Every structure is written in C-alpha cells, then in structure tokens.
Tab-separated table of C-alpha atoms in Angstrom:
chain	number	residue	atom	x	y	z
W	1	ALA	CA	6.890	10.404	12.171
W	2	GLN	CA	3.249	11.173	10.069
W	3	THR	CA	0.067	9.062	10.797
W	4	VAL	CA	-2.662	8.529	8.784
W	5	THR	CA	-6.540	8.681	10.363
W	6	GLN	CA	-9.472	7.430	8.066
W	7	SER	CA	-12.263	8.085	11.494
W	8	GLN	CA	-14.527	6.205	9.746
W	9	PRO	CA	-14.369	2.258	10.149
W	10	GLU	CA	-17.335	1.461	7.702
W	11	MET	CA	-20.073	2.663	5.613
W	12	SER	CA	-23.057	2.609	3.607
W	13	VAL	CA	-24.885	3.741	0.850
W	14	GLN	CA	-27.263	3.268	-1.994
W	15	GLU	CA	-26.039	2.896	-5.727
W	16	ALA	CA	-25.965	6.010	-7.968
W	17	GLU	CA	-25.689	8.370	-4.226
W	18	THR	CA	-22.723	10.553	-3.044
W	19	VAL	CA	-21.102	9.607	-0.764
W	20	THR	CA	-17.857	10.872	0.985
W	21	LEU	CA	-14.841	9.671	2.788
W	22	SER	CA	-12.697	11.019	4.973
W	23	CYS	CA	-8.865	11.384	5.455
W	24	THR	CA	-6.279	13.313	7.880
W	25	TYR	CA	-2.814	12.899	8.327
W	26	ASP	CA	-0.317	14.667	10.408
W	27	THR	CA	3.341	15.613	8.843
W	28	SER	CA	6.394	18.344	9.350
W	29	GLU	CA	7.298	17.601	5.410
W	30	SER	CA	6.527	20.171	2.913
W	31	ASN	CA	6.844	18.323	-0.556
W	32	TYR	CA	4.912	15.432	0.063
W	33	TYR	CA	1.771	12.891	-2.816
W	34	LEU	CA	-1.275	11.634	-0.977
W	35	PHE	CA	-3.009	9.139	-2.718
W	36	TRP	CA	-6.897	6.704	-2.207
W	37	TYR	CA	-5.965	2.748	-2.463
W	38	LYS	CA	-8.765	0.498	-3.192
W	39	GLN	CA	-8.992	-2.652	-2.163
W	40	PRO	CA	-12.386	-5.286	-2.997
W	41	PRO	CA	-12.414	-7.950	-2.090
W	42	SER	CA	-9.518	-9.434	-4.287
W	43	ARG	CA	-7.306	-8.065	-1.813
W	44	GLN	CA	-5.360	-5.939	-5.256
W	45	MET	CA	-4.379	-3.630	-4.148
W	46	ILE	CA	-5.585	-0.393	-6.282
W	47	LEU	CA	-4.829	3.301	-7.162
W	48	VAL	CA	-8.219	5.137	-6.803
W	49	ILE	CA	-6.435	9.233	-7.604
W	50	ARG	CA	-3.277	10.888	-6.634
W	51	GLN	CA	-2.594	13.929	-5.006
W	52	GLU	CA	0.579	16.667	-4.947
W	53	ALA	CA	0.659	18.819	-1.937
W	54	TYR	CA	2.016	21.547	-4.448
W	55	LYS	CA	-1.202	21.320	-6.369
W	56	GLN	CA	-4.225	23.547	-5.428
W	57	GLN	CA	-6.104	21.931	-7.759
W	58	ASN	CA	-7.676	18.717	-6.954
W	59	ALA	CA	-7.410	15.759	-8.343
W	60	THR	CA	-10.555	14.359	-10.565
W	61	GLU	CA	-10.553	10.806	-11.681
W	62	ASN	CA	-14.095	9.944	-14.016
W	63	ARG	CA	-16.680	9.764	-10.580
W	64	PHE	CA	-13.741	10.323	-7.796
W	65	SER	CA	-12.392	13.443	-6.753
W	66	VAL	CA	-10.955	14.956	-3.056
W	67	ASN	CA	-11.181	17.718	-1.458
W	68	PHE	CA	-7.226	18.308	-0.487
W	69	GLN	CA	-7.313	20.723	2.527
W	70	LYS	CA	-3.827	22.319	3.379
W	71	ALA	CA	-3.721	23.836	6.305
W	72	ALA	CA	-6.129	21.338	7.909
W	73	LYS	CA	-4.238	18.653	6.731
W	74	SER	CA	-7.142	16.924	5.700
W	75	PHE	CA	-8.517	14.426	2.271
W	76	SER	CA	-11.521	13.356	1.649
W	77	LEU	CA	-12.236	11.542	-1.098
W	78	LYS	CA	-15.549	11.897	-3.391
W	79	ILE	CA	-17.391	8.854	-4.928
W	80	SER	CA	-20.415	9.916	-7.317
W	81	ASP	CA	-23.175	7.972	-8.711
W	82	SER	CA	-21.823	4.802	-6.158
W	83	GLN	CA	-22.050	1.622	-8.099
W	84	LEU	CA	-21.925	-1.438	-6.489
W	85	GLY	CA	-18.445	-1.923	-8.121
W	86	ASP	CA	-17.183	0.776	-5.608
W	87	THR	CA	-18.486	-1.572	-2.537
W	88	ALA	CA	-14.370	-1.988	-1.042
W	89	MET	CA	-12.181	-1.463	1.140
W	90	TYR	CA	-10.367	2.214	1.139
W	91	PHE	CA	-7.170	3.257	2.588
W	92	CYS	CA	-5.725	6.417	2.129
W	93	ALA	CA	-1.793	6.947	1.797
W	94	PHE	CA	0.682	9.225	1.866
W	95	ILE	CA	4.093	9.818	0.841
W	96	GLY	CA	6.471	12.376	1.424
W	97	GLY	CA	10.333	13.597	1.649
W	98	ILE	CA	11.019	13.028	-1.467
W	99	ASN	CA	14.332	13.327	-3.101
W	100	PHE	CA	15.989	12.302	-6.154
W	101	GLN	CA	16.837	9.137	-5.162
W	102	GLY	CA	13.255	8.441	-5.527
W	103	ALA	CA	11.669	6.066	-3.192
W	104	GLN	CA	9.733	6.643	1.088
W	105	LYS	CA	7.894	4.492	2.109
W	106	LEU	CA	4.282	4.991	1.658
W	107	VAL	CA	1.911	5.369	5.045
W	108	PHE	CA	-1.680	4.360	5.125
W	109	GLY	CA	-5.117	4.599	7.435
W	110	GLN	CA	-6.599	1.934	9.174
W	111	GLY	CA	-9.366	1.966	6.080
W	112	THR	CA	-12.503	3.190	5.502
W	113	ARG	CA	-14.669	-0.252	4.557
W	114	LEU	CA	-17.233	0.721	1.979
W	115	THR	CA	-20.740	-1.371	1.191
W	116	ILE	CA	-22.613	0.333	-1.723
W	117	ASN	CA	-26.229	-1.143	-1.764
W	118	PRO	CA	-28.724	-2.427	-4.562
U	1	ASN	CA	4.039	-4.573	-20.147
U	2	ALA	CA	3.499	-7.515	-17.021
U	3	GLY	CA	1.782	-6.241	-13.812
U	4	VAL	CA	3.772	-7.114	-10.341
U	5	MET	CA	4.176	-10.867	-9.084
U	6	GLN	CA	3.939	-12.024	-6.066
U	7	ASN	CA	4.152	-15.986	-5.393
U	8	PRO	CA	2.978	-17.969	-3.899
U	9	ARG	CA	-0.476	-16.558	-3.931
U	10	HIS	CA	-1.505	-18.066	-1.142
U	11	LEU	CA	1.344	-19.897	1.644
U	12	VAL	CA	0.395	-22.342	4.481
U	13	ARG	CA	3.532	-22.921	6.482
U	14	ARG	CA	3.558	-24.528	10.228
U	15	ARG	CA	4.885	-22.880	12.984
U	16	GLY	CA	8.929	-23.018	13.238
U	17	GLN	CA	8.813	-23.962	8.888
U	18	GLU	CA	10.676	-21.535	7.085
U	19	ALA	CA	7.992	-18.968	4.196
U	20	ARG	CA	10.035	-17.385	1.609
U	21	LEU	CA	8.034	-15.299	-0.609
U	22	ARG	CA	9.430	-13.579	-3.906
U	23	CYS	CA	8.306	-10.410	-5.715
U	24	SER	CA	9.394	-9.886	-9.793
U	25	PRO	CA	8.673	-6.189	-9.512
U	26	MET	CA	6.860	-4.306	-12.568
U	27	LYS	CA	9.907	-4.348	-15.827
U	28	GLY	CA	11.330	-1.515	-15.890
U	29	HIS	CA	11.708	-0.493	-11.857
U	30	SER	CA	14.178	-0.562	-9.613
U	31	HIS	CA	12.826	-0.111	-6.058
U	32	VAL	CA	10.380	-3.194	-4.043
U	33	TYR	CA	8.429	-2.009	-1.575
U	34	TRP	CA	7.565	-4.788	1.020
U	35	TYR	CA	4.238	-4.186	3.292
U	36	ARG	CA	2.474	-6.555	5.595
U	37	GLN	CA	-1.123	-6.410	6.099
U	38	LEU	CA	-3.111	-8.166	8.812
U	39	PRO	CA	-6.631	-8.858	10.202
U	40	GLU	CA	-8.428	-5.910	9.168
U	41	GLU	CA	-5.345	-3.447	9.318
U	42	GLY	CA	-4.364	-0.780	6.738
U	43	LEU	CA	-0.645	-1.378	4.971
U	44	LYS	CA	2.677	-1.314	7.256
U	45	PHE	CA	6.051	-0.944	6.023
U	46	MET	CA	8.288	-3.034	6.624
U	47	VAL	CA	11.413	-2.857	3.940
U	48	TYR	CA	12.863	-0.843	0.370
U	49	LEU	CA	15.392	-2.086	-1.446
U	50	GLN	CA	17.195	-1.665	-4.385
U	51	LYS	CA	19.158	-4.197	-6.697
U	52	GLU	CA	21.723	-6.023	-4.459
U	53	ASN	CA	20.799	-3.178	-0.973
U	54	ILE	CA	18.708	-2.736	1.648
U	55	ILE	CA	17.699	0.896	1.362
U	56	ASP	CA	15.624	0.623	4.390
U	57	GLU	CA	14.120	-2.018	6.643
U	58	SER	CA	12.877	0.132	9.344
U	59	GLY	CA	9.462	-2.097	9.693
U	60	MET	CA	10.954	-4.780	9.431
U	61	PRO	CA	10.761	-6.580	12.773
U	62	LYS	CA	14.957	-7.711	14.193
U	63	GLU	CA	14.603	-11.710	14.407
U	64	ARG	CA	13.247	-13.438	11.882
U	65	PHE	CA	12.939	-11.847	8.264
U	66	SER	CA	15.194	-10.814	6.086
U	67	ALA	CA	14.986	-9.752	2.594
U	68	GLU	CA	16.731	-9.503	-0.208
U	69	PHE	CA	16.973	-8.802	-3.703
U	70	PRO	CA	19.686	-9.653	-6.634
U	71	LYS	CA	21.700	-8.353	-9.511
U	72	GLU	CA	18.990	-11.032	-11.339
U	73	GLY	CA	15.852	-12.979	-9.709
U	74	PRO	CA	12.628	-11.794	-7.962
U	75	SER	CA	12.656	-9.665	-4.813
U	76	ILE	CA	12.855	-12.345	-0.980
U	77	LEU	CA	11.121	-11.438	1.957
U	78	ARG	CA	12.361	-14.477	4.201
U	79	ILE	CA	10.723	-15.367	7.198
U	80	GLN	CA	12.214	-17.810	9.814
U	81	GLN	CA	10.990	-19.981	12.882
U	82	VAL	CA	6.807	-18.485	11.667
U	83	VAL	CA	4.576	-18.087	14.310
U	84	ARG	CA	0.646	-17.847	14.079
U	85	GLY	CA	1.271	-14.006	14.705
U	86	ASP	CA	2.602	-14.151	11.071
U	87	SER	CA	-0.273	-15.019	9.575
U	88	ALA	CA	-1.320	-11.886	7.206
U	89	ALA	CA	-1.334	-10.517	3.720
U	90	TYR	CA	1.961	-10.014	2.815
U	91	PHE	CA	2.436	-7.021	0.058
U	92	CYS	CA	5.151	-6.457	-2.546
U	93	ALA	CA	5.012	-2.828	-4.783
U	94	SER	CA	7.578	-1.135	-7.381
U	95	SER	CA	8.754	1.830	-8.465
U	96	GLY	CA	11.209	3.494	-11.267
U	97	GLN	CA	14.218	5.411	-10.545
U	98	GLY	CA	12.527	9.219	-10.101
U	99	ASN	CA	8.505	7.874	-10.070
U	100	SER	CA	9.059	7.266	-5.995
U	101	TYR	CA	5.369	8.182	-5.318
U	102	GLU	CA	4.429	6.092	-8.102
U	103	GLN	CA	4.275	2.897	-6.377
U	104	TYR	CA	2.536	-0.480	-7.937
U	105	PHE	CA	1.724	-3.302	-6.054
U	106	GLY	CA	1.411	-6.819	-6.577
U	107	PRO	CA	-1.799	-9.569	-6.016
U	108	GLY	CA	-0.309	-10.160	-2.395
U	109	THR	CA	0.736	-13.345	-0.767
U	110	ARG	CA	-1.502	-14.467	1.963
U	111	LEU	CA	0.509	-16.644	4.568
U	112	THR	CA	-1.630	-18.392	7.536
U	113	VAL	CA	0.363	-20.546	10.391
U	114	THR	CA	-1.089	-23.486	11.823
C-alpha cells in the first residue's frame, strides 16, 4: 500500500522568506504522480503543483517549486518570497497505478500547517 | 465552466438520523471520488464511482455508508444512523476520462452530528 508522510505538523516563517515543506512517500509503482494541495481556512482544496514521476525536471509554478528525489522517494515543496495569503494547511498527495481507465485514489499525507507572519 | 458543486455546505444531524450529501461533477467529467477529512487530519479516500457503477469502495465503512452516481443527477453519499464519529468534512472530486490524475475538488460538506 502507498503511504505519504509529512513530518512537519507546523511551520512558521516571516513574510518574504523562503520555506520548504517536506514529504516522503512509499510505493512500488513505477508510474505515478505527486501533488501539493493547499487548504486555506475556507477548506477548499487547491492544487498548487504537480509532478509526474517519469519527468526528471522539477516542476515549478511561479513562487512554488518542488525538489523531487525519486530514488529517495522525497517530494519537498519550496515557497519563495512567501506571502500572507500562503497561510494554509499544505497536503502532499500521491496517485499511482495509472491505467487507461484512469481514476485511482489520491493518498494524502497528514498535512503541514504553515503560518506566514507579517 | 462551473467547478465541482457540493451541497449542502453545512449539515447538522442528530444521532440516528440520515445524512445525504450531493456532488455534481465538473461538466464533462464522468468520474467521481469521495474523500473524508476528520479534524486535523488529511483526506482519506472513501469511494470512486463512474456513472451507474461503483469502481472502488475500499475506503468506505462497511455499514451505514453508501454511494451512488446515477445516470442522471448528482452523486449521492448517504450515511444512515449517523454517530458523532461521522462528524467530518466530506469532499467530492471529479475527473475526466483519461485524466484520472487531475482531480478537481468541490468545496466540501461539513457534517456535524449532535
């Protein structure tokens, strides 16, 4: 069974600083995707960034980037120039076993509560 | 293009009552997933459905919980005889054929059992 582990329950940084959230996962699949979701106080799940396992290049989306280490099964999220609006719960997630019928379940980590202080 | 719709957003039920949660997938999407989030925890998969079919219900409790996705209308997650431990946020997500890894989430339904 796949598992996703986020070892940092809470983190806090000052506005404009850079912060890195950690995530490790365990799987025997060779074809999978990894995600970071943001959940602000509104509780809406917002996709921040996605990484395909077969791509060596780390994904980036504006201020958000990942460090994907496939051999180590590590998938960290770096937020640069952090903003007050980045305050939220962040969840790392995994989906594997993709087949032509699609649709496998997302497996989520426990989350990291990130607070950006003014 | 409207996103995933869920209603109600908040639902209060007394112990022993039934709860019905509705999810309308994004237009053109035929795959629906239900996830549950207990307080201070990540989301946990419950069930995956396509139109008129349950594909994977491995995360669904064996008793009191059921789900359907009829040919017409929204997907329904039904919880019979609710207990306090059912209090949680229930999220629905949808994806299109061939894009299963792109799941779009609704705003969730917060169920409170008193």
